[in-house]
mmCIF file of C-alpha atoms in Angstrom:
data_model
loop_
_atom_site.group_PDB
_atom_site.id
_atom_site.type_symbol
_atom_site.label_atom_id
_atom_site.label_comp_id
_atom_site.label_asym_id
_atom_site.label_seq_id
_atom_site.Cartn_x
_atom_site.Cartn_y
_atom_site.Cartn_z
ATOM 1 C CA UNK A 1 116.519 -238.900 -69.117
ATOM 2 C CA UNK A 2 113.695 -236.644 -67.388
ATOM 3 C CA UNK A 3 111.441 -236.977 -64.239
ATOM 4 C CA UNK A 4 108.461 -238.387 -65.081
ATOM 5 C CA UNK A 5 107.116 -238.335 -61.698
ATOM 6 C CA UNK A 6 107.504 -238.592 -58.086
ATOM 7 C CA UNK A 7 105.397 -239.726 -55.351
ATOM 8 C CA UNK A 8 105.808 -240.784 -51.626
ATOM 9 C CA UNK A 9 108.103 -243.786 -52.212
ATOM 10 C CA UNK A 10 109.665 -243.435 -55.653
ATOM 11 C CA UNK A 11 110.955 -241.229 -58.228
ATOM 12 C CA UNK A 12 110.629 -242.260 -61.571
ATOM 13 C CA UNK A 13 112.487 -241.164 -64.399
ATOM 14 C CA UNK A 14 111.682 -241.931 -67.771
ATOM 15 C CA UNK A 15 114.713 -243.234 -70.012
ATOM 16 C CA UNK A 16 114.943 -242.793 -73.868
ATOM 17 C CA UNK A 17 111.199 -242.404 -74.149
ATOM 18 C CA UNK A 18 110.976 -246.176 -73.863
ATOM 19 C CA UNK A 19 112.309 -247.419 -70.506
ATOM 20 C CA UNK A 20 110.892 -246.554 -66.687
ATOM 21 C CA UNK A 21 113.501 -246.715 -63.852
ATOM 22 C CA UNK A 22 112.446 -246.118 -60.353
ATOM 23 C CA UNK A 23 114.352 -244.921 -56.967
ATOM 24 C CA UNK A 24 113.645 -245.635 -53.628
ATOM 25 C CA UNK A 25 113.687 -242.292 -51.570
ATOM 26 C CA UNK A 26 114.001 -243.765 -48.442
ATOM 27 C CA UNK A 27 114.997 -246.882 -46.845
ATOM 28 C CA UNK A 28 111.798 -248.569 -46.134
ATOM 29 C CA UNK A 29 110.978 -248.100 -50.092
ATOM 30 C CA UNK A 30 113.828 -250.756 -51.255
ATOM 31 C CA UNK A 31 111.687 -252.838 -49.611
ATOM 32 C CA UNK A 32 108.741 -252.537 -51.910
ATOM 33 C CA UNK A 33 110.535 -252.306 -54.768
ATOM 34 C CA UNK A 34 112.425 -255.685 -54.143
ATOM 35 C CA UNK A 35 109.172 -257.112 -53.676
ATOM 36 C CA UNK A 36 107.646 -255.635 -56.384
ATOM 37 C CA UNK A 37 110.258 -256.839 -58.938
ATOM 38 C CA UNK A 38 109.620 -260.880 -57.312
ATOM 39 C CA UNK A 39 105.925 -260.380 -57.592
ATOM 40 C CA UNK A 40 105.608 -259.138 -60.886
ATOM 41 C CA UNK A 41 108.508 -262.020 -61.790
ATOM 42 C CA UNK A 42 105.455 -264.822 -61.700
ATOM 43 C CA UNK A 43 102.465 -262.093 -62.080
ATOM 44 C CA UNK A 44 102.974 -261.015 -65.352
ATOM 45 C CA UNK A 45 101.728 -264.926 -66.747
ATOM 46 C CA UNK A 46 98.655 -265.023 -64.095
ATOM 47 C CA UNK A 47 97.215 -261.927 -64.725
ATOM 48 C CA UNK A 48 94.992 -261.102 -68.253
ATOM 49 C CA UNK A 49 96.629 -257.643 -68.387
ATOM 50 C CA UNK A 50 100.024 -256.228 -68.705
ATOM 51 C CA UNK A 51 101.637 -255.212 -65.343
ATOM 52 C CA UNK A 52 105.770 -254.308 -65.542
ATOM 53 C CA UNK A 53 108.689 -256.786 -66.331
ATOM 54 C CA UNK A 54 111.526 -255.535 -64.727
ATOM 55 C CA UNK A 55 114.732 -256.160 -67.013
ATOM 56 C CA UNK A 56 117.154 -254.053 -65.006
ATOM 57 C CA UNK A 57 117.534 -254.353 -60.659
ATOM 58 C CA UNK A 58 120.767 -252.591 -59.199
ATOM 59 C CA UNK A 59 120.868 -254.106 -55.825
ATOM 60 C CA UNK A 60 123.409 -251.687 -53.832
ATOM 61 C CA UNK A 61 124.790 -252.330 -50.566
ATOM 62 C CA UNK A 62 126.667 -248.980 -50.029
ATOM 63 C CA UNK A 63 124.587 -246.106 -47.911
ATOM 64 C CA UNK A 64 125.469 -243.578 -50.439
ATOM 65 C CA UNK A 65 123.838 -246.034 -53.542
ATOM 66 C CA UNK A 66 120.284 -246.996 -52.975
ATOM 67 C CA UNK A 67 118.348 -249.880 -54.762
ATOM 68 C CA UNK A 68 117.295 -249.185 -58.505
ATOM 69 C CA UNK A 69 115.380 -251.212 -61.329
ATOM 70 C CA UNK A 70 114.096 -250.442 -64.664
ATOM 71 C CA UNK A 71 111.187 -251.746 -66.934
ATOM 72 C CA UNK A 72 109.740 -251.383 -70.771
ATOM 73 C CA UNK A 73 107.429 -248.574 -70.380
ATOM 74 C CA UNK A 74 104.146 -250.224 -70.879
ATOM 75 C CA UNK A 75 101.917 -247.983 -73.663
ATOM 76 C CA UNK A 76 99.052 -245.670 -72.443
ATOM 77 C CA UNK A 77 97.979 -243.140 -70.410
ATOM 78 C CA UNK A 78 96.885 -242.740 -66.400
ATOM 79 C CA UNK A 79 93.200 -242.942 -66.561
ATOM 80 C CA UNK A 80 92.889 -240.371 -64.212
ATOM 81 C CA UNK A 81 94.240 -238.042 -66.802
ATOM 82 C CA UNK A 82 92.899 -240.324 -70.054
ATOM 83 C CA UNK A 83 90.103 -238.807 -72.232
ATOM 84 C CA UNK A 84 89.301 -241.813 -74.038
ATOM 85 C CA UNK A 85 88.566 -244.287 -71.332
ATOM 86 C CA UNK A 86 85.690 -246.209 -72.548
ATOM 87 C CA UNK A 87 83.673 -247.438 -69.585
ATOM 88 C CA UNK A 88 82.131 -250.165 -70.629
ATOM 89 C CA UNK A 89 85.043 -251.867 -72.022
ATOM 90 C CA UNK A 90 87.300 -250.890 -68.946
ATOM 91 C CA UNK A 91 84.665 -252.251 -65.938
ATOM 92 C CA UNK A 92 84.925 -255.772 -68.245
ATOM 93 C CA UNK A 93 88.788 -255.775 -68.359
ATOM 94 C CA UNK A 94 89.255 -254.841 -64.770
ATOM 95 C CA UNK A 95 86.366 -257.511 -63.679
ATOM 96 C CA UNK A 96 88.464 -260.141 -65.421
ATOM 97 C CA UNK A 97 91.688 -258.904 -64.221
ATOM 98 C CA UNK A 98 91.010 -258.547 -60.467
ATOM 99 C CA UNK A 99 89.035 -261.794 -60.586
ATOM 100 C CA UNK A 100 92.189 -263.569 -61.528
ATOM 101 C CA UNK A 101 94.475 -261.412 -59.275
ATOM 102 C CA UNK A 102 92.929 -262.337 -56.412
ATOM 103 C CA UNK A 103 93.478 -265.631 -57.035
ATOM 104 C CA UNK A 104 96.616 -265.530 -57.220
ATOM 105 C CA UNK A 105 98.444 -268.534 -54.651
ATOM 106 C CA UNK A 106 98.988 -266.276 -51.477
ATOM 107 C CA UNK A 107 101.754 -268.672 -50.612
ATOM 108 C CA UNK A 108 103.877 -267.464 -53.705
ATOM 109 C CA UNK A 109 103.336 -264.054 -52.969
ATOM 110 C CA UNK A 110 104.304 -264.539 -49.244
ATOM 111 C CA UNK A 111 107.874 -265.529 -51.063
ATOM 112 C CA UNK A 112 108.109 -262.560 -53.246
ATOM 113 C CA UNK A 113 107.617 -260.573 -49.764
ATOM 114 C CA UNK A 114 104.275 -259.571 -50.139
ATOM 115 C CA UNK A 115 103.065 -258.685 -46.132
ATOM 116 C CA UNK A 116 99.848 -259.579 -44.806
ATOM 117 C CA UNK A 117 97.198 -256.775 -44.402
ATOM 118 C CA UNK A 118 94.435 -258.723 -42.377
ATOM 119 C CA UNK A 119 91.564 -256.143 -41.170
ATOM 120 C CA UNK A 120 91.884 -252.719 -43.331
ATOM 121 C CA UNK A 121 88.799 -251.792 -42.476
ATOM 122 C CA UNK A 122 90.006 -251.218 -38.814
ATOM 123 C CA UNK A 123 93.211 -250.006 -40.584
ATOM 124 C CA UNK A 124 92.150 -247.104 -42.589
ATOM 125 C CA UNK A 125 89.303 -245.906 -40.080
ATOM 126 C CA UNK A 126 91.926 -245.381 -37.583
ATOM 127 C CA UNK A 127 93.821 -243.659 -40.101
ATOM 128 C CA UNK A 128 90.927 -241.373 -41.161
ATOM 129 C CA UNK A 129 90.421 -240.634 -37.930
ATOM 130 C CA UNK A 130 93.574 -238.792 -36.863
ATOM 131 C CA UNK A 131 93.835 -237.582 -40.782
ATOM 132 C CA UNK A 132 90.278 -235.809 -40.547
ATOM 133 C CA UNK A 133 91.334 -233.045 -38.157
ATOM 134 C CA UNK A 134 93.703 -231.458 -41.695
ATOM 135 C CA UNK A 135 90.992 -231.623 -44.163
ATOM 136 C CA UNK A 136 89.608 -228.067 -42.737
ATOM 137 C CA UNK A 137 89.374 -225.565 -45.924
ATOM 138 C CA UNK A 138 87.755 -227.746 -48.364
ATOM 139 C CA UNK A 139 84.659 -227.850 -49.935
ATOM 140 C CA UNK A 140 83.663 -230.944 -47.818
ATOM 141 C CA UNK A 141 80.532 -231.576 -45.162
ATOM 142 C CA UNK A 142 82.905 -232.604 -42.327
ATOM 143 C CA UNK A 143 80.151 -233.247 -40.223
ATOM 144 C CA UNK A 144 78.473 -235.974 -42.615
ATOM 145 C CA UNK A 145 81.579 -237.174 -43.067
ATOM 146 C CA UNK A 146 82.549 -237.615 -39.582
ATOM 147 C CA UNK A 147 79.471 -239.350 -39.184
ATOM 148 C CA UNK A 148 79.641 -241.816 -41.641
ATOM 149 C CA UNK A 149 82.906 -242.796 -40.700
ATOM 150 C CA UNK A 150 81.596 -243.472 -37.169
ATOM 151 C CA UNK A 151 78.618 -244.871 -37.446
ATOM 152 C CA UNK A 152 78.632 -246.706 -40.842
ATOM 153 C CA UNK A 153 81.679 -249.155 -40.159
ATOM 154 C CA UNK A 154 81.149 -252.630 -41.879
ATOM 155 C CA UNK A 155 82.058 -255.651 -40.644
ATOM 156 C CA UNK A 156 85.157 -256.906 -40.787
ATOM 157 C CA UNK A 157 86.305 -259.114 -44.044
ATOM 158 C CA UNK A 158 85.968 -262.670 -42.586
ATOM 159 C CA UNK A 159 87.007 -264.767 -45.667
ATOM 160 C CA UNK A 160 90.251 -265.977 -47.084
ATOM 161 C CA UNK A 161 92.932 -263.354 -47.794
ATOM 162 C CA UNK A 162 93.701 -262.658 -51.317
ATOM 163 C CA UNK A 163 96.658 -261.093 -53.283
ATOM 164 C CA UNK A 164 95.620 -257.228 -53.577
ATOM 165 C CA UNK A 165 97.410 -254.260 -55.616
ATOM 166 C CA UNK A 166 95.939 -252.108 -53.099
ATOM 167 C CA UNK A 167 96.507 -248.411 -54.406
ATOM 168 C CA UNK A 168 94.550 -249.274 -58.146
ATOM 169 C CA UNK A 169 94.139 -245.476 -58.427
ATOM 170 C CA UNK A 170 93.013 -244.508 -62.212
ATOM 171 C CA UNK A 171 96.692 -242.885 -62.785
ATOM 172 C CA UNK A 172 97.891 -246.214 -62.014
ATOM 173 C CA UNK A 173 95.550 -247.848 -65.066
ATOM 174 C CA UNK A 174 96.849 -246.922 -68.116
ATOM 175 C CA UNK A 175 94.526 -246.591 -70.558
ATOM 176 C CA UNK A 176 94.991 -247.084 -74.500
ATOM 177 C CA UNK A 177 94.687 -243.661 -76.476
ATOM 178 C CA UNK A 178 92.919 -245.385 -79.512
ATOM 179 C CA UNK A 179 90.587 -247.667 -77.534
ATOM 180 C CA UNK A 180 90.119 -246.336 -74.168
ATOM 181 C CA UNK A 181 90.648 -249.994 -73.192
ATOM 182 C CA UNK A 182 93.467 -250.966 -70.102
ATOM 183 C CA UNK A 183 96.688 -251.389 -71.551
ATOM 184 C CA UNK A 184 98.129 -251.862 -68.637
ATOM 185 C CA UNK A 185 98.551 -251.942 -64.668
ATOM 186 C CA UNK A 186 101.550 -250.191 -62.737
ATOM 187 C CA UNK A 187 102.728 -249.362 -59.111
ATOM 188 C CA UNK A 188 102.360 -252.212 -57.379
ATOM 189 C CA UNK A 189 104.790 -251.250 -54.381
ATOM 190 C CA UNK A 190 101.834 -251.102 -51.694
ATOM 191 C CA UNK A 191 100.738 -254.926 -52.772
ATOM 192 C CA UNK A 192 99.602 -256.664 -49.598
ATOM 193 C CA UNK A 193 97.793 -260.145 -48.839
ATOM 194 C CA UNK A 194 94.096 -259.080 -47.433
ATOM 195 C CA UNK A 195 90.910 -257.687 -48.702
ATOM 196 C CA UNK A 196 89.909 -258.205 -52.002
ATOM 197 C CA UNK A 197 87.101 -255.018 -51.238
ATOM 198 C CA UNK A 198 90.142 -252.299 -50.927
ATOM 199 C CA UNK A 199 90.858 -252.420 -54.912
ATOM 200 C CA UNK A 200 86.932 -252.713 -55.175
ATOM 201 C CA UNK A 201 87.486 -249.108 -52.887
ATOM 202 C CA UNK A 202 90.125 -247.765 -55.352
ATOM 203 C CA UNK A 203 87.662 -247.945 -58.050
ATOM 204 C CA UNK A 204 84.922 -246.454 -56.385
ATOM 205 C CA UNK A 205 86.754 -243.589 -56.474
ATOM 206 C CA UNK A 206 87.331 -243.437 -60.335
ATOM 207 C CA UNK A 207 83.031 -243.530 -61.305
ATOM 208 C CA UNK A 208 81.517 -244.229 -58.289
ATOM 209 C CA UNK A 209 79.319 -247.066 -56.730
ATOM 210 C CA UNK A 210 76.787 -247.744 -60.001
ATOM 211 C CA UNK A 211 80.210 -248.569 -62.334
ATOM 212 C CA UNK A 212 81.752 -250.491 -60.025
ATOM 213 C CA UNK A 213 78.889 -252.574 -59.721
ATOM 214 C CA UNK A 214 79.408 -253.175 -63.715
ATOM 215 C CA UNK A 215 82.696 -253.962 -62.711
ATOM 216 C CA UNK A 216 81.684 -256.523 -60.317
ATOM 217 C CA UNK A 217 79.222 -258.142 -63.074
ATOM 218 C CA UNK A 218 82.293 -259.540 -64.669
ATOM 219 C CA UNK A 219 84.195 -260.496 -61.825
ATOM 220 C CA UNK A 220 83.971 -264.349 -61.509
ATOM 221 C CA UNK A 221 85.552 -264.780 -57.640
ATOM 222 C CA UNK A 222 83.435 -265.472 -54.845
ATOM 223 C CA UNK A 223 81.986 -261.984 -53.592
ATOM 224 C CA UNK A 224 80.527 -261.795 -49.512
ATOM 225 C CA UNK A 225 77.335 -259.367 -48.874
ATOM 226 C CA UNK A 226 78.789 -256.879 -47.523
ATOM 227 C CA UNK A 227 81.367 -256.240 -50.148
ATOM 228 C CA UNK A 228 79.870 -252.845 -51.791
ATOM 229 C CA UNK A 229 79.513 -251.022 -48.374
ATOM 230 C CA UNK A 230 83.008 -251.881 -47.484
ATOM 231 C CA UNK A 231 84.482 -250.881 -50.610
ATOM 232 C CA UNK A 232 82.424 -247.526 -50.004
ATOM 233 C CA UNK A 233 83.741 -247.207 -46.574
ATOM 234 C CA UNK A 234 87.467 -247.929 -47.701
ATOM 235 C CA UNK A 235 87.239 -245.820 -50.917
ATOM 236 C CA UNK A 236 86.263 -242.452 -47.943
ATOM 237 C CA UNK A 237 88.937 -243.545 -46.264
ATOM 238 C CA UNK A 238 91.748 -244.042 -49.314
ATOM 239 C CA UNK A 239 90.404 -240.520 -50.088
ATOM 240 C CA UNK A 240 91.481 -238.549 -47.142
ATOM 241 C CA UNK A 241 94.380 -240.250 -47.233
ATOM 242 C CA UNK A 242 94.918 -239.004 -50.728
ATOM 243 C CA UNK A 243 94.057 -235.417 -50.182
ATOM 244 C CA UNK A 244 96.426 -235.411 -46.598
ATOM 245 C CA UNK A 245 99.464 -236.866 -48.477
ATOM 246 C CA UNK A 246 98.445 -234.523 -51.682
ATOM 247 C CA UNK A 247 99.203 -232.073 -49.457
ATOM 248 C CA UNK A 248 101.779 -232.856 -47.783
ATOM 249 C CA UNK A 249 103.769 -233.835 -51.226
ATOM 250 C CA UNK A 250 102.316 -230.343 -52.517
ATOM 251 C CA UNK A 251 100.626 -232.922 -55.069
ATOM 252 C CA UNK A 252 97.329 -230.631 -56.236
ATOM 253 C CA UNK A 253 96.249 -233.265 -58.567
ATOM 254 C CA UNK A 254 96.211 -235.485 -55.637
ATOM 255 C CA UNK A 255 93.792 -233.588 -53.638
ATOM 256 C CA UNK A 256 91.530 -233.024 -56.511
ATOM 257 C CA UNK A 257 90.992 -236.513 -56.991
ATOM 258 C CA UNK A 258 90.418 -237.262 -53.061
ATOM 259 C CA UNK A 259 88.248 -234.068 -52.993
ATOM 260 C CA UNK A 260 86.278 -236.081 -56.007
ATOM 261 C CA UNK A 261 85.837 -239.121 -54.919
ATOM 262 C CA UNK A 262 84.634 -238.157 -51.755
ATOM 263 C CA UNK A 263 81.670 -235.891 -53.549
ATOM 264 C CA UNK A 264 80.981 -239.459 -55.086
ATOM 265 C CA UNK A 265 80.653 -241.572 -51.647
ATOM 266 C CA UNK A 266 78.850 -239.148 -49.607
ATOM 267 C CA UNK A 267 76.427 -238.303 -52.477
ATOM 268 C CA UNK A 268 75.394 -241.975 -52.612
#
């Protein structure tokens, strides 16, 4: 057994090179990962790529013992860290997947737990807000940044709510060593019921606004007009957030990729 890797909810420890188990560090996290074990339950069939399958849950009622579950490690490699991710192939994989995702009967997530998350627009601007007064000492224009986040706001998502992973990060892709294709898609703890244009967001920040639009090419759901310049404005926002928690956690990787994604939004 060895840490594999910890971030602001979980450890994870990896378990005879072949098995994933994960541990709540706090009491609000049990929560997530009891949802995340129903959701995944019916997921796994609906979806055209591999998410976990949770064969272990030790549901603990003593304050000492928290909440733990384990899964099949699913092969691969984060593609944040990946050398092989083919581009093409990927935008096409994760078209198809997220177009099915988000179709996904909201009323069967609701069961697994799965909270609404109505407006994040109004959300994460609020939350850049207060978060842009710590990003002082990086190689960032504050000022156009400021700026855009004040004065570029898009409206509000008005259609139906959709099942979202809503933290689809490249190091939570896994990409295939051989064929740079997704093998699978993990950490689905943060999964709300909202707008389809914050996973849209999370891959902005991966290759920016041009390959997500190849990404949207093979997405088959119903897309509104304004969905590229919210997913812009939610991947600047996701990426403040990432370099203030990268910090906090002492996470450098974190801030790298938050310090990169936003050279990729404000240089559009």
């Amino acid at each position: 057994m060895e840490l594999l890797d910890e971030g602001w909810d979980f450890q994870v420890f990896e378990v005879d090179a072949g098995w994933l188990f994960r541990f709540p560090k706090r009491e609000a996290s049990v929560a997530k990962l009891n949802m995340e074990r129903k959701l995944l339950s019916g997921l796994g069939e609906w979806v055209p790529l591999p998410v976990p399958s949770y064969e272990y849950f030790c549901e603990s009622h003593e304050s000492s013992i928290r909440t733990f579950a384990g899964y099949r490690k699913l092969p691969g490699t984060g593609g944040n860290t990946s050398k092989m991710v083919d581009r093409h192939r990927v935008a096409r994989q994760l078209g198809v997947f997220l177009a099915r995702l988000h179709t996904y009967p909201a009323d069967k997530a609701r069961e697994a737990g799965v909270p609404e998350a109505r407006d994040l627009v109004s959300h994460w601007r609020d939350k850049s807000r207060e978060q842009m007064r710590r990003l002082n000492g990086l190689n960032v224009n504050l000022g156009l940044l400021r700026r855009y986040l004040e004065n570029d706001t898009p409206v509000t998502f008005q259609g139906s709510p959709s099942l979202v992973h809503n933290d689809l990060w490249a190091e939570h892709i896994l990409v295939d060593t051989c064929s740079g294709g997704v093998s699978g898609v993990i950490d689905w703890g943060d999964a709300v019921i909202g707008d389809p244009a914050i996973d849209f967001a999370c891959l902005y920040t991966w290759y920016g606004e041009s390959w997500l639009e190849n990404v949207l090419a093979h997405y088959t759901g119903k897309l509104d007009a304004e969905v590229i310049s919210r997913s812009r404005y939610l991947a600047t926002c996701v990426a403040i957030h990432c370099i203030t928690l990268g910090r906090d956690l002492g996470r450098v990787q974190w801030v790298e990729a938050g310090c990169a994604a936003l050279e990729l939004v404000l240089a559009t």
